[in-house]
Tab-separated table of C-alpha atoms in Angstrom:
chain	number	residue	atom	x	y	z
A	36	UNK	CA	8.070	106.859	52.923
A	37	UNK	CA	6.506	110.247	52.193
A	38	UNK	CA	2.940	111.177	53.086
A	39	UNK	CA	1.821	111.773	49.457
A	40	UNK	CA	3.194	108.345	48.505
A	41	UNK	CA	1.247	106.680	51.332
A	42	UNK	CA	-1.879	108.623	50.325
A	43	UNK	CA	-1.546	107.385	46.733
A	44	UNK	CA	-1.110	103.846	48.011
A	45	UNK	CA	-4.135	104.237	50.265
A	46	UNK	CA	-6.278	105.644	47.471
A	47	UNK	CA	-5.376	102.821	45.096
A	48	UNK	CA	-5.870	100.140	47.757
A	49	UNK	CA	-9.175	101.687	48.825
A	50	UNK	CA	-10.569	101.988	45.304
A	51	UNK	CA	-9.696	98.358	44.568
A	52	UNK	CA	-11.075	97.142	47.895
A	53	UNK	CA	-14.250	99.170	47.347
A	54	UNK	CA	-14.630	97.657	43.897
A	55	UNK	CA	-14.220	94.134	45.353
A	56	UNK	CA	-16.792	94.957	48.037
A	57	UNK	CA	-19.182	96.330	45.419
A	58	UNK	CA	-18.865	93.266	43.203
A	59	UNK	CA	-19.375	91.061	46.243
A	60	UNK	CA	-22.450	93.082	47.170
A	61	UNK	CA	-23.760	92.862	43.622
A	62	UNK	CA	-23.357	89.078	43.529
A	63	UNK	CA	-24.251	88.165	47.115
A	64	UNK	CA	-26.495	90.885	48.538
A	65	UNK	CA	-28.521	92.235	45.616
A	66	UNK	CA	-31.037	89.342	45.674
A	67	UNK	CA	-31.761	90.125	49.339
A	68	UNK	CA	-31.997	93.874	48.651
A	69	UNK	CA	-34.317	93.173	45.716
A	70	UNK	CA	-36.543	90.969	47.887
A	71	UNK	CA	-36.719	93.691	50.550
A	72	UNK	CA	-37.661	96.319	47.946
A	73	UNK	CA	-40.398	94.096	46.519
A	74	UNK	CA	-41.835	93.625	50.004
A	75	UNK	CA	-41.585	97.383	50.595
A	76	UNK	CA	-43.504	97.996	47.364
A	77	UNK	CA	-46.257	95.535	48.285
A	78	UNK	CA	-46.472	97.068	51.714
A	79	UNK	CA	-46.727	100.613	50.373
A	80	UNK	CA	-49.314	99.478	47.851
A	81	UNK	CA	-51.492	97.890	50.505
A	82	UNK	CA	-51.363	101.061	52.571
A	83	UNK	CA	-52.096	103.538	49.806
A	84	UNK	CA	-54.759	101.595	47.923
A	85	UNK	CA	-56.947	104.193	46.237
A	86	UNK	CA	-54.982	107.009	47.801
A	87	UNK	CA	-51.864	108.753	46.555
A	88	UNK	CA	-49.845	106.901	43.897
A	89	UNK	CA	-46.872	104.767	44.973
A	90	UNK	CA	-43.526	106.495	45.307
A	91	UNK	CA	-42.056	106.986	41.848
A	92	UNK	CA	-38.542	105.772	41.252
A	93	UNK	CA	-35.866	108.262	40.241
A	94	UNK	CA	-33.510	105.537	39.060
A	95	UNK	CA	-34.241	102.042	37.799
A	96	UNK	CA	-33.089	99.058	39.863
A	97	UNK	CA	-30.345	98.423	37.307
A	98	UNK	CA	-28.948	101.920	37.783
A	99	UNK	CA	-29.142	101.522	41.557
A	100	UNK	CA	-27.236	98.233	41.313
A	101	UNK	CA	-24.553	100.007	39.323
A	102	UNK	CA	-24.744	102.757	41.954
A	103	UNK	CA	-23.968	100.150	44.622
A	104	UNK	CA	-20.597	99.418	43.024
A	105	UNK	CA	-19.900	103.145	42.528
A	106	UNK	CA	-20.830	103.862	46.155
A	107	UNK	CA	-18.596	101.147	47.606
A	108	UNK	CA	-15.709	102.132	45.295
A	109	UNK	CA	-15.921	105.827	46.241
A	110	UNK	CA	-16.321	104.907	49.913
A	111	UNK	CA	-13.323	102.568	49.651
A	112	UNK	CA	-11.186	105.238	47.988
A	113	UNK	CA	-12.095	107.782	50.671
A	114	UNK	CA	-11.405	105.344	53.496
A	115	UNK	CA	-8.163	104.430	51.727
A	116	UNK	CA	-6.990	108.055	51.764
A	117	UNK	CA	-7.725	108.335	55.475
A	118	UNK	CA	-6.095	104.926	55.991
A	119	UNK	CA	-2.919	106.093	54.248
A	120	UNK	CA	-2.800	109.176	56.427
A	121	UNK	CA	-3.308	107.268	59.680
A	122	UNK	CA	-0.720	104.739	58.532
A	123	UNK	CA	1.709	107.597	57.963
A	124	UNK	CA	1.080	108.854	61.493
A	125	UNK	CA	1.188	105.483	63.227
A	126	UNK	CA	3.794	103.530	61.267
A	127	UNK	CA	5.855	105.549	58.843
A	128	UNK	CA	8.626	105.945	61.426
A	129	UNK	CA	8.411	102.371	62.698
A	130	UNK	CA	10.518	100.298	60.302
A	131	UNK	CA	10.890	97.246	62.470
A	132	UNK	CA	7.696	95.579	61.273
A	133	UNK	CA	6.744	94.537	57.762
A	134	UNK	CA	4.169	96.674	55.869
A	135	UNK	CA	2.009	93.579	55.321
A	136	UNK	CA	1.517	93.027	59.047
A	137	UNK	CA	1.142	96.723	59.781
A	138	UNK	CA	-1.466	97.240	57.067
A	139	UNK	CA	-3.502	94.210	58.155
A	140	UNK	CA	-3.400	95.314	61.797
A	141	UNK	CA	-4.529	98.832	60.914
A	142	UNK	CA	-7.289	97.495	58.632
A	143	UNK	CA	-8.538	95.249	61.446
A	144	UNK	CA	-8.572	98.248	63.777
A	145	UNK	CA	-10.454	100.286	61.165
A	146	UNK	CA	-13.019	97.541	60.641
A	147	UNK	CA	-13.688	97.325	64.388
A	148	UNK	CA	-13.685	101.063	65.134
A	149	UNK	CA	-15.365	102.492	62.056
A	150	UNK	CA	-17.820	99.688	61.354
A	151	UNK	CA	-18.188	96.892	63.901
A	152	UNK	CA	-18.646	98.838	67.162
A	153	UNK	CA	-21.238	101.242	65.648
A	154	UNK	CA	-22.899	98.270	63.923
A	155	UNK	CA	-23.507	96.554	67.280
A	156	UNK	CA	-25.744	99.473	68.292
A	157	UNK	CA	-27.085	100.483	64.886
A	158	UNK	CA	-27.001	97.387	62.662
A	159	UNK	CA	-27.587	97.859	58.940
A	160	UNK	CA	-31.194	97.615	57.811
A	161	UNK	CA	-32.505	96.447	54.444
A	162	UNK	CA	-34.670	98.729	52.287
A	163	UNK	CA	-38.153	99.036	53.709
A	164	UNK	CA	-36.952	99.707	57.245
A	165	UNK	CA	-36.532	103.283	58.374
A	166	UNK	CA	-38.856	106.208	58.889
A	167	UNK	CA	-37.856	109.168	56.637
A	168	UNK	CA	-38.831	111.530	59.459
A	169	UNK	CA	-36.099	110.188	61.754
A	170	UNK	CA	-33.265	109.958	59.219
A	171	UNK	CA	-31.386	113.066	60.434
A	172	UNK	CA	-31.555	111.985	64.048
A	173	UNK	CA	-30.485	108.422	63.145
A	174	UNK	CA	-27.631	109.775	61.040
A	175	UNK	CA	-26.373	111.967	63.888
A	176	UNK	CA	-26.475	109.046	66.331
A	177	UNK	CA	-24.694	106.784	63.840
A	178	UNK	CA	-21.932	109.360	63.252
A	179	UNK	CA	-21.543	109.775	67.003
A	180	UNK	CA	-21.188	105.990	67.338
A	181	UNK	CA	-18.440	106.042	64.677
A	182	UNK	CA	-16.627	108.825	66.531
A	183	UNK	CA	-16.790	106.822	69.785
A	184	UNK	CA	-15.742	103.629	67.989
A	185	UNK	CA	-12.719	105.259	66.356
A	186	UNK	CA	-11.817	107.011	69.600
A	187	UNK	CA	-12.006	103.741	71.544
A	188	UNK	CA	-9.881	101.774	69.082
A	189	UNK	CA	-7.388	104.646	68.782
A	190	UNK	CA	-7.050	104.921	72.561
A	191	UNK	CA	-6.662	101.156	72.898
A	192	UNK	CA	-3.927	101.224	70.259
A	193	UNK	CA	-2.139	104.099	71.999
A	194	UNK	CA	-2.440	102.477	75.443
A	195	UNK	CA	-0.985	99.202	74.200
A	196	UNK	CA	1.987	101.019	72.726
A	197	UNK	CA	2.597	102.998	75.928
A	198	UNK	CA	2.365	99.876	78.098
A	199	UNK	CA	4.716	98.022	75.755
A	200	UNK	CA	7.212	100.862	75.986
A	201	UNK	CA	7.024	100.636	79.771
A	202	UNK	CA	7.851	96.934	79.500
A	203	UNK	CA	4.502	95.682	80.807
A	204	UNK	CA	3.697	92.038	79.936
A	205	UNK	CA	1.431	91.263	76.993
A	206	UNK	CA	-1.582	90.141	79.062
A	207	UNK	CA	-1.620	93.578	80.707
A	208	UNK	CA	-1.380	95.307	77.324
A	209	UNK	CA	-4.160	93.241	75.789
A	210	UNK	CA	-6.506	93.434	78.784
A	211	UNK	CA	-6.054	97.221	78.844
A	212	UNK	CA	-7.006	97.311	75.152
A	213	UNK	CA	-10.066	95.175	75.810
A	214	UNK	CA	-11.130	97.393	78.718
A	215	UNK	CA	-10.891	100.532	76.578
A	216	UNK	CA	-12.836	98.984	73.689
A	217	UNK	CA	-15.539	97.789	76.098
A	218	UNK	CA	-15.722	101.310	77.572
A	219	UNK	CA	-16.182	102.738	74.059
A	220	UNK	CA	-18.905	100.187	73.396
A	221	UNK	CA	-20.620	101.166	76.650
A	222	UNK	CA	-20.518	104.787	75.467
A	223	UNK	CA	-22.077	103.783	72.149
A	224	UNK	CA	-24.742	101.863	74.056
A	225	UNK	CA	-25.775	105.060	75.865
A	226	UNK	CA	-26.698	106.719	72.548
A	227	UNK	CA	-30.438	106.871	71.792
A	228	UNK	CA	-31.936	103.653	70.447
A	229	UNK	CA	-33.280	103.419	66.903
A	230	UNK	CA	-37.027	103.242	67.471
A	231	UNK	CA	-38.094	102.737	63.853
A	232	UNK	CA	-40.355	99.698	63.436
A	233	UNK	CA	-38.895	96.730	61.548
A	234	UNK	CA	-41.504	95.007	59.448
A	235	UNK	CA	-39.394	92.831	57.170
A	236	UNK	CA	-39.239	89.069	57.911
A	237	UNK	CA	-36.589	88.050	60.441
A	238	UNK	CA	-34.713	85.754	58.066
A	239	UNK	CA	-34.386	88.525	55.486
A	240	UNK	CA	-33.184	90.983	58.131
A	241	UNK	CA	-30.635	88.491	59.475
A	242	UNK	CA	-29.381	87.631	55.998
A	243	UNK	CA	-29.047	91.300	55.074
A	244	UNK	CA	-27.117	92.147	58.232
A	245	UNK	CA	-24.732	89.229	57.742
A	246	UNK	CA	-24.160	90.355	54.160
A	247	UNK	CA	-23.524	93.888	55.392
A	248	UNK	CA	-20.816	92.602	57.750
A	249	UNK	CA	-19.382	90.439	54.963
A	250	UNK	CA	-19.255	93.420	52.585
A	251	UNK	CA	-17.363	95.473	55.163
A	252	UNK	CA	-15.010	92.543	55.746
A	253	UNK	CA	-14.253	92.448	52.020
A	254	UNK	CA	-13.770	96.228	52.030
A	255	UNK	CA	-11.428	96.427	55.035
A	256	UNK	CA	-9.709	93.118	54.305
A	257	UNK	CA	-9.091	94.189	50.718
A	258	UNK	CA	-7.862	97.598	51.832
A	259	UNK	CA	-5.372	96.121	54.287
A	260	UNK	CA	-4.210	93.406	51.905
A	261	UNK	CA	-3.705	95.633	48.850
A	262	UNK	CA	-2.076	98.381	50.925
A	263	UNK	CA	0.186	95.809	52.554
A	264	UNK	CA	1.151	94.247	49.211
A	265	UNK	CA	1.952	97.665	47.761
A	266	UNK	CA	4.093	98.361	50.809
A	267	UNK	CA	5.953	95.063	50.476
A	268	UNK	CA	6.514	95.794	46.801
A	269	UNK	CA	7.887	99.246	47.600
A	270	UNK	CA	10.390	97.645	49.965
A	271	UNK	CA	11.733	95.232	47.365
A	272	UNK	CA	13.910	97.390	45.077
A	273	UNK	CA	15.730	99.150	47.889
A	274	UNK	CA	16.455	97.694	51.349
A	275	UNK	CA	14.141	98.976	54.088
A	276	UNK	CA	16.544	101.488	55.569
A	277	UNK	CA	17.700	102.871	52.254
A	278	UNK	CA	14.216	104.077	51.257
A	279	UNK	CA	13.271	107.719	51.709
B	671	UNK	CA	0.297	130.265	61.215
B	672	UNK	CA	-1.866	127.878	59.251
B	673	UNK	CA	-0.635	129.258	55.906
B	674	UNK	CA	2.912	128.571	56.990
B	675	UNK	CA	2.131	125.017	58.090
B	676	UNK	CA	0.332	124.314	54.797
B	677	UNK	CA	3.537	125.011	52.876
B	678	UNK	CA	4.793	121.696	54.235
B	679	UNK	CA	3.924	119.255	51.389
B	680	UNK	CA	3.044	116.448	53.800
B	681	UNK	CA	0.612	118.648	55.748
B	682	UNK	CA	-0.878	120.088	52.577
B	683	UNK	CA	-1.355	116.657	50.997
B	684	UNK	CA	-2.829	115.300	54.234
B	685	UNK	CA	-5.258	118.198	54.576
B	686	UNK	CA	-6.420	117.910	50.970
B	687	UNK	CA	-6.805	114.148	51.363
B	688	UNK	CA	-8.967	114.512	54.470
B	689	UNK	CA	-11.167	117.161	52.818
B	690	UNK	CA	-11.572	115.082	49.638
B	691	UNK	CA	-12.311	111.923	51.618
B	692	UNK	CA	-14.893	113.568	53.881
B	693	UNK	CA	-16.584	115.236	50.918
B	694	UNK	CA	-16.783	111.950	48.989
B	695	UNK	CA	-18.036	110.050	52.063
B	696	UNK	CA	-20.713	112.693	52.607
B	697	UNK	CA	-21.815	112.477	48.973
B	698	UNK	CA	-22.016	108.686	48.891
B	699	UNK	CA	-23.354	107.929	52.373
B	700	UNK	CA	-25.076	110.986	53.879
B	701	UNK	CA	-26.299	113.508	51.301
B	702	UNK	CA	-30.061	114.057	51.232
B	703	UNK	CA	-30.075	116.491	48.333
B	704	UNK	CA	-27.871	119.200	49.870
B	705	UNK	CA	-24.944	118.935	47.451
B	706	UNK	CA	-27.013	119.300	44.294
B	707	UNK	CA	-29.332	122.011	45.610
B	708	UNK	CA	-27.094	124.900	44.449
B	709	UNK	CA	-27.174	123.439	40.915
B	710	UNK	CA	-30.682	122.014	40.630
B	711	UNK	CA	-32.615	123.968	43.243
B	712	UNK	CA	-35.617	122.357	44.860
B	713	UNK	CA	-35.573	119.403	42.445
B	714	UNK	CA	-32.430	118.115	44.182
B	715	UNK	CA	-34.315	117.797	47.477
B	716	UNK	CA	-37.402	116.104	46.083
B	717	UNK	CA	-35.636	113.722	43.678
B	718	UNK	CA	-32.694	113.173	46.052
B	719	UNK	CA	-30.507	111.961	43.168
B	720	UNK	CA	-27.325	111.088	45.061
B	721	UNK	CA	-29.265	109.218	47.721
B	722	UNK	CA	-31.259	107.262	45.147
B	723	UNK	CA	-28.179	106.459	43.058
B	724	UNK	CA	-26.165	105.175	46.019
B	725	UNK	CA	-29.268	103.726	47.731
B	726	UNK	CA	-28.230	100.051	47.701
B	727	UNK	CA	-24.677	100.894	48.721
B	728	UNK	CA	-25.850	102.996	51.644
B	729	UNK	CA	-28.036	100.215	52.974
B	730	UNK	CA	-25.353	97.578	52.563
B	731	UNK	CA	-22.576	99.682	54.112
B	732	UNK	CA	-24.785	100.326	57.135
B	733	UNK	CA	-25.542	104.032	56.649
B	734	UNK	CA	-28.958	105.157	57.914
B	735	UNK	CA	-31.457	105.324	55.058
B	736	UNK	CA	-35.019	106.476	54.664
């Protein structure tokens, strides 16, 4: 399987998965986002009564809801390209396992490394939370958490493979993976805390964060599933070893 | 050296894919007006079009927002 072919497969899988995630977000999360924005508006109004006018909107809510689907689709496509490339590096030579399994395993690793580990330190916040003055600093910390998360999952993956090659038993392989992921999480924990005040109601915050996790599950699950199906389909016409 | 390596179609495709992906991720999740500033000037910073357009997506995907 050539690298450009895997990249095309990744792009297609990512765009579709991103579209699924966007439609899920539109159906499931938009009511919560809308509620948070209404609260934000009331809050801003109460604070600026008689003072400067409330922040004017560049785009209507409808356009921003469409933008949600565009954003998840573009994000999915981009992640899909990177996914295809990593898949090429990790698996293209390993023909013993089925693409379905390989794609799902890599998607699970991506979900944990790119999203879940950083999320544990910097969980998603609904609109209305976040001080504009700290956005650059928060962005840098978040990116650093992603780097550590990806590094941790990548190292765990590599260590498991090495230990398997050395013939170590599975419990050793898996406990080594767990230790490396926990070490990465400890590193993420040492990053500076997000000190922005959270003034939205707890139930809304909780609901939004759950929906954020669910959206990422749809994104990564869809990416792995579509990529895996495309891989299985590619295997069908020619037997595994006959393919380029 | 790098020019020679880039003649390999796999390396070239991989490099282009990474650049395209990082650019698109920056535009959808991180941009605060930087990308449109060369075209729109100061208006891009104040209106923050890309940020506002992808606003809901950024929040939901967990990217830091204002």
